[in-house]
Coordinates of N, CA and C in Angstrom, one line a residue:
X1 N -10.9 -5.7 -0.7 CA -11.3 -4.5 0.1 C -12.2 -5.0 1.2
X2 N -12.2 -4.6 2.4 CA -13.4 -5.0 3.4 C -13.1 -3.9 3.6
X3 N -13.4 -2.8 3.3 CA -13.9 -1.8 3.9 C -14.7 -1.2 2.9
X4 N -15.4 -0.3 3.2 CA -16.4 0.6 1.7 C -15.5 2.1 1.5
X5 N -15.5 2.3 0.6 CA -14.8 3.9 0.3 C -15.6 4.8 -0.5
X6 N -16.4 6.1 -0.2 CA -16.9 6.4 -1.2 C -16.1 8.1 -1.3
X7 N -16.3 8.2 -2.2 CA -15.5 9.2 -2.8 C -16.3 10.5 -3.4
X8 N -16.9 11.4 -2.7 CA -17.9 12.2 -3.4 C -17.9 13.6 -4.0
X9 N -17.3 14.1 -5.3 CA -17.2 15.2 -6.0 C -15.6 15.3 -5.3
X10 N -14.6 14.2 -5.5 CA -13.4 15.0 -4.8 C -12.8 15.6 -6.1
X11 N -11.9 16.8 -5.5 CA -11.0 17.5 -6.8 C -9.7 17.5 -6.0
X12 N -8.7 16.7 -6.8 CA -7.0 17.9 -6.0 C -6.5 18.2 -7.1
X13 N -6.2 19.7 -6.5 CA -5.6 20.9 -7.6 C -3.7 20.6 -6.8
X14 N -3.0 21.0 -8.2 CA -1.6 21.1 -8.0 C -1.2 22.6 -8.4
X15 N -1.1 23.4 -7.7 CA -0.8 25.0 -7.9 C -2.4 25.4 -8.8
X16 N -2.3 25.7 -10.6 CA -3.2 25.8 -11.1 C -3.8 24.6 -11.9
X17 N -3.4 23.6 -11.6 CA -3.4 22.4 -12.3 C -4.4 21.1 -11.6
X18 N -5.7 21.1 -12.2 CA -6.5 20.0 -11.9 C -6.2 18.5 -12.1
X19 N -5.6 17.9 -11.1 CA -5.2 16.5 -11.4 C -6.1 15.4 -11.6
X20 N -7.5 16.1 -10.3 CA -8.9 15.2 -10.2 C -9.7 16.0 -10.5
X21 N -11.1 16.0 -10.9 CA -11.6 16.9 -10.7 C -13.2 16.5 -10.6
X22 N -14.0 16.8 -9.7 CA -15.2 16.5 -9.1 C -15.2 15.1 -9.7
X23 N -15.0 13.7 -9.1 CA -14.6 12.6 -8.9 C -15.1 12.1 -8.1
X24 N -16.5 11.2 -8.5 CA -17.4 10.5 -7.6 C -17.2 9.1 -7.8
X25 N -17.2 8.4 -6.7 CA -17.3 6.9 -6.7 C -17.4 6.1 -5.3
X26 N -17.5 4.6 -5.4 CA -17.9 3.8 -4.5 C -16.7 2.5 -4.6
X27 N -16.1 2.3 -3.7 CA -15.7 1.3 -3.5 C -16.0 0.1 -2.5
X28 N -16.4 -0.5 -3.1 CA -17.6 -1.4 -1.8 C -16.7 -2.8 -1.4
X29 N -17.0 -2.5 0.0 CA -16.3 -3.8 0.4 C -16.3 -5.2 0.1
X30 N -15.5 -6.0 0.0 CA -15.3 -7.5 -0.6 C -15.0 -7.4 -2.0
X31 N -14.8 -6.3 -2.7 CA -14.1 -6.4 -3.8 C -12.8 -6.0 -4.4
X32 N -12.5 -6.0 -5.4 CA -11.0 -5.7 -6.2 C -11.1 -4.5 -6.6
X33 N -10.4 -3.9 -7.3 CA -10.0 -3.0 -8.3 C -9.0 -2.6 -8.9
X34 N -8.7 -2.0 -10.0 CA -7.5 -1.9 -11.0 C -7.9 -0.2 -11.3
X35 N -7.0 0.0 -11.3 CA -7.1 2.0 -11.5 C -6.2 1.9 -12.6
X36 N -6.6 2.0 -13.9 CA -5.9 2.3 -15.3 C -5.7 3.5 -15.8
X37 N -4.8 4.0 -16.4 CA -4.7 5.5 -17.0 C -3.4 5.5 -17.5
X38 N -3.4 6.5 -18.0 CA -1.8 7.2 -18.6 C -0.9 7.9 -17.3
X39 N 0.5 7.8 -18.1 CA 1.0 8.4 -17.4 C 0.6 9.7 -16.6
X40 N -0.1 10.2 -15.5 CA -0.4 12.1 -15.3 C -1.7 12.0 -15.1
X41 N -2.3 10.7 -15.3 CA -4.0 10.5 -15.1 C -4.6 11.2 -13.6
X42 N -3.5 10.6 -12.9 CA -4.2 10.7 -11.7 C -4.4 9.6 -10.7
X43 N -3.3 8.4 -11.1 CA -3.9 7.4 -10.5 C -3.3 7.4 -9.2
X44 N -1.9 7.9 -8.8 CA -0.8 7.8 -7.7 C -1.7 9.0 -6.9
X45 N -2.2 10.1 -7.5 CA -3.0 11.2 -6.4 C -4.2 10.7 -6.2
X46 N -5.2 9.6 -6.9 CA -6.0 8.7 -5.6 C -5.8 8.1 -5.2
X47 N -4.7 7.6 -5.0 CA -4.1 6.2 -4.6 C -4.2 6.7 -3.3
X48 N -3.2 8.1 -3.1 CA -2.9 9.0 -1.9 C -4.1 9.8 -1.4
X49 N -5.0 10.0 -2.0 CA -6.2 9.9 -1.4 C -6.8 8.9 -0.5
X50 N -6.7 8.1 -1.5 CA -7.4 6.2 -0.6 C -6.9 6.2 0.1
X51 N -6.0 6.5 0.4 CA -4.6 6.1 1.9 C -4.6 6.9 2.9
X52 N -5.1 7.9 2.9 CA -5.2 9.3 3.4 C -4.1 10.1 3.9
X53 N -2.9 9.9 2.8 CA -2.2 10.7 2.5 C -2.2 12.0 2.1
X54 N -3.3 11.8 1.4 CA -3.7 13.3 1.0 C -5.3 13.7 1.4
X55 N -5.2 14.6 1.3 CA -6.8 15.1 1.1 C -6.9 15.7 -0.1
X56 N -8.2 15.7 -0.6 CA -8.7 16.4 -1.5 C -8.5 17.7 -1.1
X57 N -8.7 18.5 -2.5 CA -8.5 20.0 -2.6 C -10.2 20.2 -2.1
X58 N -11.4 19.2 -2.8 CA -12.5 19.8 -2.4 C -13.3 18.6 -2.4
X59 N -14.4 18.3 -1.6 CA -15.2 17.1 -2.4 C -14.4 16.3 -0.6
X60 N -15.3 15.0 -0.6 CA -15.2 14.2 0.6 C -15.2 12.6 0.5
X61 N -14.4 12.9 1.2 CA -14.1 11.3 1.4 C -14.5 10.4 2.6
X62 N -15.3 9.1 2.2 CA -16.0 8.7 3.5 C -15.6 7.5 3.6
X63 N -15.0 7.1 4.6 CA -14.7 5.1 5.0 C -15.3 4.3 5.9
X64 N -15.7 3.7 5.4 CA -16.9 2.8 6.4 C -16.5 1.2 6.4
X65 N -16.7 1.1 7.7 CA -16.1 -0.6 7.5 C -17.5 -0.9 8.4
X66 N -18.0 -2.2 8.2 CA -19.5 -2.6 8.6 C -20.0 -1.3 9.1
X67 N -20.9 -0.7 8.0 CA -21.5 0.1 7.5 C -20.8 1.6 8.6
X68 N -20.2 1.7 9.7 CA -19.8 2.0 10.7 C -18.5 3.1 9.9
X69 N -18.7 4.6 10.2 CA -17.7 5.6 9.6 C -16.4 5.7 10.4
X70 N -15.8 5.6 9.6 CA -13.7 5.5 10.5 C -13.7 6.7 10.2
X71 N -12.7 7.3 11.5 CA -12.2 8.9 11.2 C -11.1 9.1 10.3
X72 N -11.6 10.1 9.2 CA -10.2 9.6 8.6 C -8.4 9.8 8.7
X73 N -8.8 10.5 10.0 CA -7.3 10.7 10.9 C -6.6 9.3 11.2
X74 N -7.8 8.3 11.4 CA -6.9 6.6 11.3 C -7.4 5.7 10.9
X75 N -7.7 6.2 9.3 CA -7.6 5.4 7.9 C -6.4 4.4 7.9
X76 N -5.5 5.2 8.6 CA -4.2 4.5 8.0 C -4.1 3.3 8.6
X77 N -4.5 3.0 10.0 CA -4.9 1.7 10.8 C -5.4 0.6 9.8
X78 N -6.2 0.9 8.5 CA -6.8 -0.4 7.8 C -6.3 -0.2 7.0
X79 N -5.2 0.4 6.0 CA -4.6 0.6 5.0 C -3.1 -0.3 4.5
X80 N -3.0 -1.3 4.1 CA -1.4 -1.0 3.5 C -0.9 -0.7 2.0
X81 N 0.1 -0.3 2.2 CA 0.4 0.3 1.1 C 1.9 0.0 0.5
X82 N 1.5 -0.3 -1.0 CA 3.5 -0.6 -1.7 C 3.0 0.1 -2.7
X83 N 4.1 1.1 -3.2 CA 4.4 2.1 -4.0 C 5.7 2.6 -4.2
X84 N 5.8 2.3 -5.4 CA 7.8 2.8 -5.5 C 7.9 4.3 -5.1
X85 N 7.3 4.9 -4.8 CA 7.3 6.5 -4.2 C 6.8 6.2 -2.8
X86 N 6.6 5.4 -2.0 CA 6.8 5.1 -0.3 C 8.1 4.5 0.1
X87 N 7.8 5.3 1.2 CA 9.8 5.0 1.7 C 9.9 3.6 2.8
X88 N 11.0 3.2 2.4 CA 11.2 2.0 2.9 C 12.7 2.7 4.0
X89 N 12.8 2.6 5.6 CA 13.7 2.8 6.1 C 15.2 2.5 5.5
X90 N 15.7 2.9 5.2 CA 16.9 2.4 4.1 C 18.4 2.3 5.2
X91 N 18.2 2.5 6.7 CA 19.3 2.4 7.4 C 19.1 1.3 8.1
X92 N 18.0 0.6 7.9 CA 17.6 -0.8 8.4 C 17.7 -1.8 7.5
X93 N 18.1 -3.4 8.5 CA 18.5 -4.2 7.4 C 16.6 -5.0 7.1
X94 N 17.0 -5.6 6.5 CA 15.2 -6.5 6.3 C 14.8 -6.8 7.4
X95 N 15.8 -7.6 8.3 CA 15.1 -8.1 9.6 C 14.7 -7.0 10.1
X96 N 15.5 -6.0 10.5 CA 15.1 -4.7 11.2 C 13.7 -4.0 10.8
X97 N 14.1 -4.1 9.6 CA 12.5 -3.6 8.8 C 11.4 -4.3 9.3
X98 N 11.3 -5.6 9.5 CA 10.1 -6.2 9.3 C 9.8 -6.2 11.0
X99 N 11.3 -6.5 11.8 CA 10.5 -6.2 13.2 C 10.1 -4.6 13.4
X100 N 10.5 -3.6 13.1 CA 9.8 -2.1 13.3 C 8.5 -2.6 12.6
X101 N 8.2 -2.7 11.5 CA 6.9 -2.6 10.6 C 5.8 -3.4 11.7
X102 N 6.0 -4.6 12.2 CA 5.3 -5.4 13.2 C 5.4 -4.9 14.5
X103 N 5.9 -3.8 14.8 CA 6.2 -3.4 16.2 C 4.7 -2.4 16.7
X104 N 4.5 -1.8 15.0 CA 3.1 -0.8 14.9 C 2.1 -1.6 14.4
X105 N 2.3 -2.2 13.8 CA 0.9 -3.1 12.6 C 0.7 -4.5 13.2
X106 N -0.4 -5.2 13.0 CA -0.1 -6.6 13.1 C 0.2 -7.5 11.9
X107 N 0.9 -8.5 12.1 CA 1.1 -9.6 10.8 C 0.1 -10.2 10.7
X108 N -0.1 -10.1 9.2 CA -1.1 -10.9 8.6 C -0.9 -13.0 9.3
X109 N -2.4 -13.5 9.3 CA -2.3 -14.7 9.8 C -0.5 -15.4 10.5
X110 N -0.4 -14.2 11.6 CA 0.5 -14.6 12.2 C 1.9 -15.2 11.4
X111 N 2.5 -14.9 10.9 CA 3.7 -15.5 9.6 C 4.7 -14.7 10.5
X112 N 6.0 -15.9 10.6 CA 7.4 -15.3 11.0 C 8.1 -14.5 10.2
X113 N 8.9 -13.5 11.2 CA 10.3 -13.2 10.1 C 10.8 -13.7 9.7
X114 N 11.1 -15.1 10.1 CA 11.9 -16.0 8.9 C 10.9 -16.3 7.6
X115 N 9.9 -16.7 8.1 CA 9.1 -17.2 7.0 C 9.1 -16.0 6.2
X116 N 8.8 -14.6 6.2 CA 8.9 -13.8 5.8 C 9.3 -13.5 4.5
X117 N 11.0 -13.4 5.5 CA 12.4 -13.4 4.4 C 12.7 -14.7 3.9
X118 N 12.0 -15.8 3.8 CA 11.8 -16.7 3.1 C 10.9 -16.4 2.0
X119 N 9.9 -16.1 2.2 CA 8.8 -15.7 1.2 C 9.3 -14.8 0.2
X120 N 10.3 -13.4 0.6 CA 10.8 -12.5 -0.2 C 12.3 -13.0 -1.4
X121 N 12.6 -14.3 -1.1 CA 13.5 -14.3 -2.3 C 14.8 -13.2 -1.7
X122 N 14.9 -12.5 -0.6 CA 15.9 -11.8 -0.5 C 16.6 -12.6 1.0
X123 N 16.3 -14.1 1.2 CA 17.1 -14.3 2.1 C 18.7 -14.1 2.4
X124 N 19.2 -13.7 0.9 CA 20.8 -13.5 1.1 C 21.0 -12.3 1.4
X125 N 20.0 -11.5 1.6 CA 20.5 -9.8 1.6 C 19.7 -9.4 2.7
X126 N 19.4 -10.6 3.7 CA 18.3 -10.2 4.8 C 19.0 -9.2 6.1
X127 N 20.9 -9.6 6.1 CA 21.6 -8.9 7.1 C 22.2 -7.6 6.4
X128 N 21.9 -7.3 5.0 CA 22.5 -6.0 4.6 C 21.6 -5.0 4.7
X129 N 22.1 -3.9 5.3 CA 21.4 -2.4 4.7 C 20.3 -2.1 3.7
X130 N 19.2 -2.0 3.9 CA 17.9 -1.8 2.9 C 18.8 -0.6 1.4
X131 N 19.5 0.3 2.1 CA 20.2 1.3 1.7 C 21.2 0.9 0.5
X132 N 21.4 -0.5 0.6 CA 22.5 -0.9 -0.3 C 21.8 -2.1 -1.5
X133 N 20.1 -2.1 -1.4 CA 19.5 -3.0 -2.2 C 19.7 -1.9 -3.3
X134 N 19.1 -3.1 -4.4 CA 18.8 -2.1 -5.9 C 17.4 -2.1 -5.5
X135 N 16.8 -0.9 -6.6 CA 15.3 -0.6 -6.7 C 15.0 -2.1 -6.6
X136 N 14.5 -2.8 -7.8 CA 13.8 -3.9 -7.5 C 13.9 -4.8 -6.1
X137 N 14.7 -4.7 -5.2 CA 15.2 -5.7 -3.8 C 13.9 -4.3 -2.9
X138 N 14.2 -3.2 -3.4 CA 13.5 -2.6 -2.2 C 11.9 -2.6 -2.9
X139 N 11.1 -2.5 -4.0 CA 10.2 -3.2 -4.3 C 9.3 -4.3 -3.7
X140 N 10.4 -5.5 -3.6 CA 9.9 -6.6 -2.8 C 9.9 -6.3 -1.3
X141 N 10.6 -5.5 -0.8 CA 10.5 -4.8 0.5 C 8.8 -4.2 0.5
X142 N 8.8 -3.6 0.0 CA 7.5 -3.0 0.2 C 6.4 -3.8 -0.3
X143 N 6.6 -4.6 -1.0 CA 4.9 -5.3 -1.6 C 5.3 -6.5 -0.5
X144 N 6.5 -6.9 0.1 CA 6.6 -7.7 1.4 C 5.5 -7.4 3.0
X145 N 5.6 -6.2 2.7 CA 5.4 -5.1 4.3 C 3.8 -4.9 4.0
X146 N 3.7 -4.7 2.5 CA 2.3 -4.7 2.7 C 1.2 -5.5 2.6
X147 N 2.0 -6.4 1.9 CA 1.0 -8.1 1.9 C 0.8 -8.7 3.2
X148 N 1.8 -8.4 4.1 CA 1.6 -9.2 5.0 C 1.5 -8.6 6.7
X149 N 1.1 -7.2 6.4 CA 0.5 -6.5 7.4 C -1.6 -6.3 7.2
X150 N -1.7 -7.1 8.7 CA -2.9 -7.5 8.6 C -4.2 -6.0 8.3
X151 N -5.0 -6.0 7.3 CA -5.4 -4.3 7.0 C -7.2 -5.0 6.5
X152 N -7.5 -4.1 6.3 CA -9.0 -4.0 5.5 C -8.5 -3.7 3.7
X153 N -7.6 -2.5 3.5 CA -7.6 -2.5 2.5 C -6.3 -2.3 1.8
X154 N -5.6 -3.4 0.8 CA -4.6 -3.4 0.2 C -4.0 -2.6 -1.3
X155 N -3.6 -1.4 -1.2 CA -3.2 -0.6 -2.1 C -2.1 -0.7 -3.0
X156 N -2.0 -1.0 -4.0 CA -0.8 -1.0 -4.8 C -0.6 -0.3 -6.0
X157 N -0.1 0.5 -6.3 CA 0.6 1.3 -7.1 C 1.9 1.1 -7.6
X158 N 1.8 0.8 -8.7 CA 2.4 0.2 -10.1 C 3.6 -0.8 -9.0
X159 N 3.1 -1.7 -8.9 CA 3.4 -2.8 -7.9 C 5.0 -3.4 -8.7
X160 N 4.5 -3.6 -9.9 CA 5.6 -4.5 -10.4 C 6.8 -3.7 -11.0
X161 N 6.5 -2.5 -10.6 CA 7.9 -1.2 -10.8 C 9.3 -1.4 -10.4
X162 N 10.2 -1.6 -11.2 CA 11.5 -1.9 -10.8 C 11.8 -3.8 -10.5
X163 N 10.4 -4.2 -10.9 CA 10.9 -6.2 -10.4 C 11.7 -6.3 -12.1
X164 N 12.5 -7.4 -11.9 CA 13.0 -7.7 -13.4 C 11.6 -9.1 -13.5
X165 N 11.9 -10.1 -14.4 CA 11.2 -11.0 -14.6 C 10.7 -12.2 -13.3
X166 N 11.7 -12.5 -12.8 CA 12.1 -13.3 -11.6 C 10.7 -12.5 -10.4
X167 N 11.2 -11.2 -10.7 CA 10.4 -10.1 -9.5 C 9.1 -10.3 -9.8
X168 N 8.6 -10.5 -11.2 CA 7.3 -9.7 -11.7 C 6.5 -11.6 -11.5
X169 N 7.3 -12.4 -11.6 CA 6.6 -13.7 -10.8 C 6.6 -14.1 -9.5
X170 N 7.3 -13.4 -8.6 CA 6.9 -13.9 -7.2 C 5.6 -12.8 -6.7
X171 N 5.7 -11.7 -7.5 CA 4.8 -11.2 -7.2 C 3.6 -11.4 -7.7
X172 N 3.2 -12.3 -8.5 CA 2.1 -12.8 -9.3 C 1.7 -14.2 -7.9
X173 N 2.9 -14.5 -8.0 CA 2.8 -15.8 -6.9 C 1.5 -15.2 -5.6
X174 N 2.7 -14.0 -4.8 CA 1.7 -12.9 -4.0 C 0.6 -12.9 -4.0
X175 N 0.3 -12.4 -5.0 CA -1.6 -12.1 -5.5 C -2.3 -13.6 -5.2
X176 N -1.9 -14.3 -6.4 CA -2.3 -15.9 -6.1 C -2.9 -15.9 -4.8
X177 N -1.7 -16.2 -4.0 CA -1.7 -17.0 -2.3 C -2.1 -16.5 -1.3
X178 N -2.4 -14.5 -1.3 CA -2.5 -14.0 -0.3 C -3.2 -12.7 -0.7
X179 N -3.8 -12.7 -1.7 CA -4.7 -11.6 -2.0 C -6.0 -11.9 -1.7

């Protein structure tokens, strides 16, 4: 993280149903974290918090990068994000994907789309349809887009969802080399 997040008394309600509930914390820049829980904990509705996907039902959220407050209308500027519940264009092929995605964001230390779709293990499937991958192909799509879109802070949400074995080690590789 290089950015700081603090999180002060947030709650989000789902109809009558408290998901968070007055929820204080600090996420201080230059470091990690792991968000553990059960299924229904709550971890995907802070995740979408942290992202500013959502807003809290109540309670405030503050982001500060050198000590300096971001509005959180363009949080999303320092954010990336992979989560098997974010959508991946599915009528675009990989190439297509990765040039849109770079069209708005910048690439992390400058890295080609070749090197890219080299790095992703899907160089055979780089001219087909995102639309015609299996979950796990579109997985690596997304922890692809978000590893290597240049951000303050890297969000992942049950990351290794839908990799089979092969998947759940290149993405270990990921972390390694570029986390």
């Amino acid at each position: 993280m290089r950015m700081h997040v603090e999180l002060h008394n947030i709650s989000k309600k789902y109809s009558n149903h408290f998901i968070l509930k007055d929820f204080s914390y600090q996420f201080k820049e230059g470091s990690s974290y792991a968000i553990l829980g059960s299924n229904g904990s709550g971890k995907s509705t802070l995740i979408k918090i942290l992202s500013g996907l959502h807003s809290p039902s109540k309670g405030e959220v503050v982001f500060k990068k050198s000590n300096k407050k971001i509005d959180p209308e363009k949080v999303f500027q320092h954010i990336s994000l992979a989560a098997p519940w974010s959508d991946v264009i599915e009528d675009f092929t990989l190439r297509e994907c990765i040039h849109f995605q770079f069209k708005f964001r910048k690439v992390l230390d400058d890295i080609s789309p070749k090197e890219m779709i080299a790095l992703s293990g899907l160089e055979n499937s780089a001219d087909k349809l995102i639309n015609q991958y299996s979950s796990g192909m579109k997985q690596r799509v997304r922890l692809l887009l978000a590893f290597f879109t240049q951000s303050d802070v890297l969000l992942l949400d049950e990351p290794t969802s839908n990799l089979d074995a092969a998947g759940k080690q290149w993405y270990r590789g990921l972390i390694e080399k570029y986390s």
